[in-house]
Coordinates of C-alpha atoms in Angstrom, one line a residue:
X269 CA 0.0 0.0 0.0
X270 CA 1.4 3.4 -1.4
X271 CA 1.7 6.2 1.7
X272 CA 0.5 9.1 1.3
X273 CA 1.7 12.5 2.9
X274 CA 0.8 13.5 6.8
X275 CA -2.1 15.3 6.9
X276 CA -0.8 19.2 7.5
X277 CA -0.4 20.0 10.9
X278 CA -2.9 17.6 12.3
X279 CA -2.7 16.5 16.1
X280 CA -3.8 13.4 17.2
X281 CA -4.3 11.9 20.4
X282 CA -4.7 8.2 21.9
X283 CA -6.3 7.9 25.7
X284 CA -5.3 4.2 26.0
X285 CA -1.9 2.4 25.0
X286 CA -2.9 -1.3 24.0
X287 CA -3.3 -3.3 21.4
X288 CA -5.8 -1.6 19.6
X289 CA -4.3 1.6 19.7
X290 CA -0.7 0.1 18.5
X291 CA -2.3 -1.2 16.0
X292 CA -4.5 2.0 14.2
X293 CA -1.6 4.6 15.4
X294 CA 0.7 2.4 14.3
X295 CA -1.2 2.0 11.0
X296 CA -1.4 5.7 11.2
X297 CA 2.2 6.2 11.6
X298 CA 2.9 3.5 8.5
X299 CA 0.4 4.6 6.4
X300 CA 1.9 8.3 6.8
X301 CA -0.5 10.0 7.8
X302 CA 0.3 12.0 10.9
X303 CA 4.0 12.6 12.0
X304 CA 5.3 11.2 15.0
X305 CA 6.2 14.0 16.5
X306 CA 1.9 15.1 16.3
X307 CA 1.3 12.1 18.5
X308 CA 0.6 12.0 21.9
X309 CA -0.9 8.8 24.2
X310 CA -1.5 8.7 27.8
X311 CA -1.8 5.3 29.7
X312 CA -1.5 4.6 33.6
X313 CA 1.3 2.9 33.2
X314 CA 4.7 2.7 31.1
X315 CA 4.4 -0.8 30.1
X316 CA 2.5 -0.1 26.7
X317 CA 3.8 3.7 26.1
X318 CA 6.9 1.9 25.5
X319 CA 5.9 0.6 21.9
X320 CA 5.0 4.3 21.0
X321 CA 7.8 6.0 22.7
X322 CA 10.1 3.5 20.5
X323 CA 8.1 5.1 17.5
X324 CA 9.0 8.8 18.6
X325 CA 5.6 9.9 19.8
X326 CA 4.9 11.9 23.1
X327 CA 3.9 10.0 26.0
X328 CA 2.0 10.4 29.3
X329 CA 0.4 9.7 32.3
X330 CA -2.5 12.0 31.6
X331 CA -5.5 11.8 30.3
X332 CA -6.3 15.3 30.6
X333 CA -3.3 16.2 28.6
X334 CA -3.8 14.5 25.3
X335 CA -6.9 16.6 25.2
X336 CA -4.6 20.1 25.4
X337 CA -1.9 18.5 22.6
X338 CA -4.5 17.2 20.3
X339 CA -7.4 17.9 17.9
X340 CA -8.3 14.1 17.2
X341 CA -8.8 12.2 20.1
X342 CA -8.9 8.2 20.0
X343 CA -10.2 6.7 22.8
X344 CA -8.6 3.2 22.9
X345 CA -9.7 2.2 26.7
X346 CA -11.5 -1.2 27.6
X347 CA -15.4 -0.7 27.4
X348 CA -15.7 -0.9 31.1
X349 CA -12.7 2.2 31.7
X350 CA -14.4 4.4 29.1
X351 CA -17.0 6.0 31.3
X352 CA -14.9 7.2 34.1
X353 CA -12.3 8.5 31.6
X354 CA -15.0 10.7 29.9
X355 CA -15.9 12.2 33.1
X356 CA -12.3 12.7 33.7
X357 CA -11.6 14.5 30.9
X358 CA -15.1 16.3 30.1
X359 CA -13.9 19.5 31.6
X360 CA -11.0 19.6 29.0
X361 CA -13.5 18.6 25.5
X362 CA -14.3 21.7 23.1
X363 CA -15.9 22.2 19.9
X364 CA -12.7 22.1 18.3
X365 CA -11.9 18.2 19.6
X366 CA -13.2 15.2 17.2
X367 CA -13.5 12.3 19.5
X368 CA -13.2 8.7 18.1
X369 CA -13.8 5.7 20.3
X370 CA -12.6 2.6 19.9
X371 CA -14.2 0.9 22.6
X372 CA -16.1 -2.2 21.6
X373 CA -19.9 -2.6 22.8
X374 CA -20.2 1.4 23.6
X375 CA -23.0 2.6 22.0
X376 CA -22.9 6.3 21.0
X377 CA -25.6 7.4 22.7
X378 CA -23.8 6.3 25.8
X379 CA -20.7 8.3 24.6
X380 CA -23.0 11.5 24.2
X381 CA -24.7 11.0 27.5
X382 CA -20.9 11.7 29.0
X383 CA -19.2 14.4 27.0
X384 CA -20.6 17.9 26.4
X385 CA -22.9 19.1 24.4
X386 CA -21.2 19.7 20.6
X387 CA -18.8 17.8 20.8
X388 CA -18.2 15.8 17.3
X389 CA -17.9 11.8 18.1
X390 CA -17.2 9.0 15.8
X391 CA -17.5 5.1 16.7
X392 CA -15.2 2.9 15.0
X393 CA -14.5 -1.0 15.1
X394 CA -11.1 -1.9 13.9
X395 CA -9.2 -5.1 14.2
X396 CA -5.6 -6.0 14.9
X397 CA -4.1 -5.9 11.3
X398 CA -4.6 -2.2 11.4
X399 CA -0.5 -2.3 12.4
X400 CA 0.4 -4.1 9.5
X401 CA -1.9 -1.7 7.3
X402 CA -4.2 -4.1 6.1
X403 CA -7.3 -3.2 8.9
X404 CA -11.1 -4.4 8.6
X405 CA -12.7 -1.2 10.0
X406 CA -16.1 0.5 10.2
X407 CA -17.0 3.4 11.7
X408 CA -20.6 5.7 12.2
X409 CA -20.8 9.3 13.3
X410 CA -23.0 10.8 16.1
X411 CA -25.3 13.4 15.7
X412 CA -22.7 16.2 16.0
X413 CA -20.2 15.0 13.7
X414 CA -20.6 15.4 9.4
X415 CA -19.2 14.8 6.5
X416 CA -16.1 17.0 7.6
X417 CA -15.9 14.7 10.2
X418 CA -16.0 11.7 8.5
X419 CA -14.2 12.1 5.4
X420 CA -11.4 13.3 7.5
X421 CA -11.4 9.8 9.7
X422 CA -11.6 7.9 6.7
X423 CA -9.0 9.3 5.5
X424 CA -6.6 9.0 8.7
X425 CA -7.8 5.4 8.7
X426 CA -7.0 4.5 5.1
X427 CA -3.5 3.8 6.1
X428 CA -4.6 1.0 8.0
X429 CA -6.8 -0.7 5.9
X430 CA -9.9 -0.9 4.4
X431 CA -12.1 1.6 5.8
X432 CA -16.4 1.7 5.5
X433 CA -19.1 4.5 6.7
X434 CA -22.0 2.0 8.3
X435 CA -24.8 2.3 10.3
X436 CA -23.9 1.6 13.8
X437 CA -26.2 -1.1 14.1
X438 CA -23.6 -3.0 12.1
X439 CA -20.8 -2.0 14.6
X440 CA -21.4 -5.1 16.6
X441 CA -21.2 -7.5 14.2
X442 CA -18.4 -6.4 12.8
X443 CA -17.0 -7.1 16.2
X444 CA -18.3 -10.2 15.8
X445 CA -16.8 -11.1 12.4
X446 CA -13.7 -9.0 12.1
X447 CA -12.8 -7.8 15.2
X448 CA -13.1 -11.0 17.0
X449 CA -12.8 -12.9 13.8
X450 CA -9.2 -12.5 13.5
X451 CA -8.7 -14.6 16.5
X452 CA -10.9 -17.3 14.5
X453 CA -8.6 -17.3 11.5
X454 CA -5.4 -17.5 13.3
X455 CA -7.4 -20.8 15.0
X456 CA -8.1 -21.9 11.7
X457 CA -4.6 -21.5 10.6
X458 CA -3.3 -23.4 13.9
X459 CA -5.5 -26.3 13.0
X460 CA -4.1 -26.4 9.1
X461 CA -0.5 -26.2 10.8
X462 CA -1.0 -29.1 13.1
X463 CA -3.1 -31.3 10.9
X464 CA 0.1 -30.8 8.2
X465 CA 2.6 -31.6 11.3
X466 CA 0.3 -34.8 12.4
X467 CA 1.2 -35.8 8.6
X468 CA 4.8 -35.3 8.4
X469 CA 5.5 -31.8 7.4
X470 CA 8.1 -29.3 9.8
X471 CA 5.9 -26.9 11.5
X472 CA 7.8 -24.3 10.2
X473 CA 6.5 -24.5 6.2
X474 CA 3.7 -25.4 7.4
X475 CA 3.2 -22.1 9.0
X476 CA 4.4 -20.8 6.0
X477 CA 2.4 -22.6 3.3
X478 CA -1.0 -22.0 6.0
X479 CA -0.5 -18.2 5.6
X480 CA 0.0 -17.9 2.1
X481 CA -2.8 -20.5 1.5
X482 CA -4.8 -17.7 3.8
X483 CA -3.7 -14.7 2.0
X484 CA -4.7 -16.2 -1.2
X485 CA -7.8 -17.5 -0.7
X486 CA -9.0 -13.9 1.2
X487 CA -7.3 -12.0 -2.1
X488 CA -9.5 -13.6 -4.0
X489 CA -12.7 -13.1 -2.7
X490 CA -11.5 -9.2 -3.0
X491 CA -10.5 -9.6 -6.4
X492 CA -12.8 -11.6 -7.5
X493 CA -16.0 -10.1 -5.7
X494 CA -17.5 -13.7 -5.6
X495 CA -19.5 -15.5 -3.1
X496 CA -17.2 -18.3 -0.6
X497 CA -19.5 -20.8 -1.5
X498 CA -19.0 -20.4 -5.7
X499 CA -15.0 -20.3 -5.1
X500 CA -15.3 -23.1 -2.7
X501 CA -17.1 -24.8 -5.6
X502 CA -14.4 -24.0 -7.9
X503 CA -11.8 -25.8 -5.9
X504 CA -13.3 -28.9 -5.7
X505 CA -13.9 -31.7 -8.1
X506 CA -15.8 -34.8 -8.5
X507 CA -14.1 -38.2 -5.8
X508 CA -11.0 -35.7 -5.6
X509 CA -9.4 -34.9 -2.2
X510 CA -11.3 -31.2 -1.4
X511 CA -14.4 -32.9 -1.4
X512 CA -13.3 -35.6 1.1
X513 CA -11.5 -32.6 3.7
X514 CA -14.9 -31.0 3.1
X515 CA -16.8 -33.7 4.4
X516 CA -15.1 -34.0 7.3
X517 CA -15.5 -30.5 8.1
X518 CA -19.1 -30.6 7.9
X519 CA -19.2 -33.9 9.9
X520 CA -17.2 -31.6 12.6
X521 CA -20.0 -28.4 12.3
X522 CA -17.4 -26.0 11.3
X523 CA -20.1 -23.7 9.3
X524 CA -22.4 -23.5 12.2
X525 CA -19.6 -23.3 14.6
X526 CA -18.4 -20.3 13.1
X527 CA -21.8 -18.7 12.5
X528 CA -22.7 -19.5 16.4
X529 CA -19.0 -17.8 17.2
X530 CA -19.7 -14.6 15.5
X531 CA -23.6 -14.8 16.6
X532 CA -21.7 -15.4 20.3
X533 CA -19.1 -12.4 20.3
X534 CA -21.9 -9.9 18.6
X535 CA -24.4 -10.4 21.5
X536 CA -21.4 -10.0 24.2
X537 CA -20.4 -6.4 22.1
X538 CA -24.2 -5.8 22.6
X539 CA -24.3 -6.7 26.3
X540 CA -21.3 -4.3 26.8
X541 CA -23.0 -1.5 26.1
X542 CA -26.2 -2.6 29.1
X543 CA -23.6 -2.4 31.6

């Protein structure tokens, strides 16, 4: 993926130093869209400020500060944190601050019920590969925010991935299948390695041979724009061996394991945001 220039002058903030956040700054930061120098994250601790203080941002201990240093604000907290954060901060919001939470399951009428009135917030869901700039993410707008609003986060955000404007009752799922889902593919690709191992091949090509076989497969439905099922059709053929792995997939459930495993992680991003 080509970078493209830092957006001029813009300052951007991260309340929250984990994975999530490593991985959209740091898509940020490869993608070239903000310099590292117009970075600034606060987390309670220095255990994960260390990954961005490595990449030359600013750093700190306060929450309250990132608000002063920046005009976009990520919030990057776990769902249960992010309420006593927004109080924390409230005092320090303006009109001028565009606030983007991360947090998964937090609805954004709960996230307007504790900032201000007028100030712009966007939802988004992204997913781990946001580091290696090749993010799943979605993202809706609350009332306050517009186009402004979002054209500019989808265009922070396109250096981490693909990037889609949705109605936020698809943020959930998306939690469900992308967010969550990751950790389902990198189960599937275990399986593939240790089946391969089980028959006699090193685990290291396997590893190697499971991620390309991935990477493939996922390229082409992009490419392609076809359904699974016709380019699952497409690989098989009559008594040879796809059809016989096949089978024994679907003696072992795996379609409706995966459906009830998205179904499962959606309703607990739902349930989040009762708390």
């Amino acid at each position: 993926m080509a970078a493209a220039g830092p957006v001029q002058g813009l300052k951007v903030g991260c309340i929250g130093a984990g994975k999530m956040a490593q991985g959209v700054l740091g898509g940020l930061i490869l993608g070239g869209k903000v310099s590292v120098q117009d970075i600034t994250v606060s987390a309670p601790t220095d255990t994960n400020l260390q990954y961005f203080q490595d990449q030359g941002c600013n750093t700190t201990h306060s929450n309250i500060s990132v608000l002063y240093e920046a005009r976009v604000v990520f919030l990057a907290t776990k769902p249960h944190v992010l309420p006593q954060v927004l109080v924390e901060i409230a005092a320090a919001l303006t009109a001028d601050h565009v606030i983007v939470s991360m947090a998964a399951g937090v609805s954004l009428q709960t996230l307007e019920k504790l900032v201000p009135r007028g100030v712009r917030i966007l939802r988004m869901c992204p997913n781990l590969p946001c580091v290696i700039q090749e993010g799943a993410m979605v993202f809706s707008r609350g009332p306050g925010a517009g186009q402004e609003e979002a054209d500019m986060l989808k265009d922070l955000l396109s250096g981490c991935g693909m990037c889609e404007e949705v109605p936020e009752s698809y943020m959930d799922i998306h939690t469900g299948i992308s967010g969550s889902g990751v950790a389902y593919v990198y189960l599937f690709a275990e399986a593939l390695v240790e089946g391969a191992v089980k028959m006699g091949m090193p685990s290291a090509i396997s590893s190697r041979i499971a991620a390309q076989t991935l990477l493939g497969a996922a390229k082409m439905m992009l490419e392609t724009g076809e359904h699974p099922a016709k380019l699952r059709s497409d690989v098989c053929t009559p008594g040879g061996t796809t059809i016989h792995g096949l089978h024994e997939l679907e003696k072992g459930a795996l379609k409706a394991t995966v459906m009830n495993a998205v179904e499962a992680a959606t309703k607990r991003a739902r349930d989040l945001d009762k708390r």
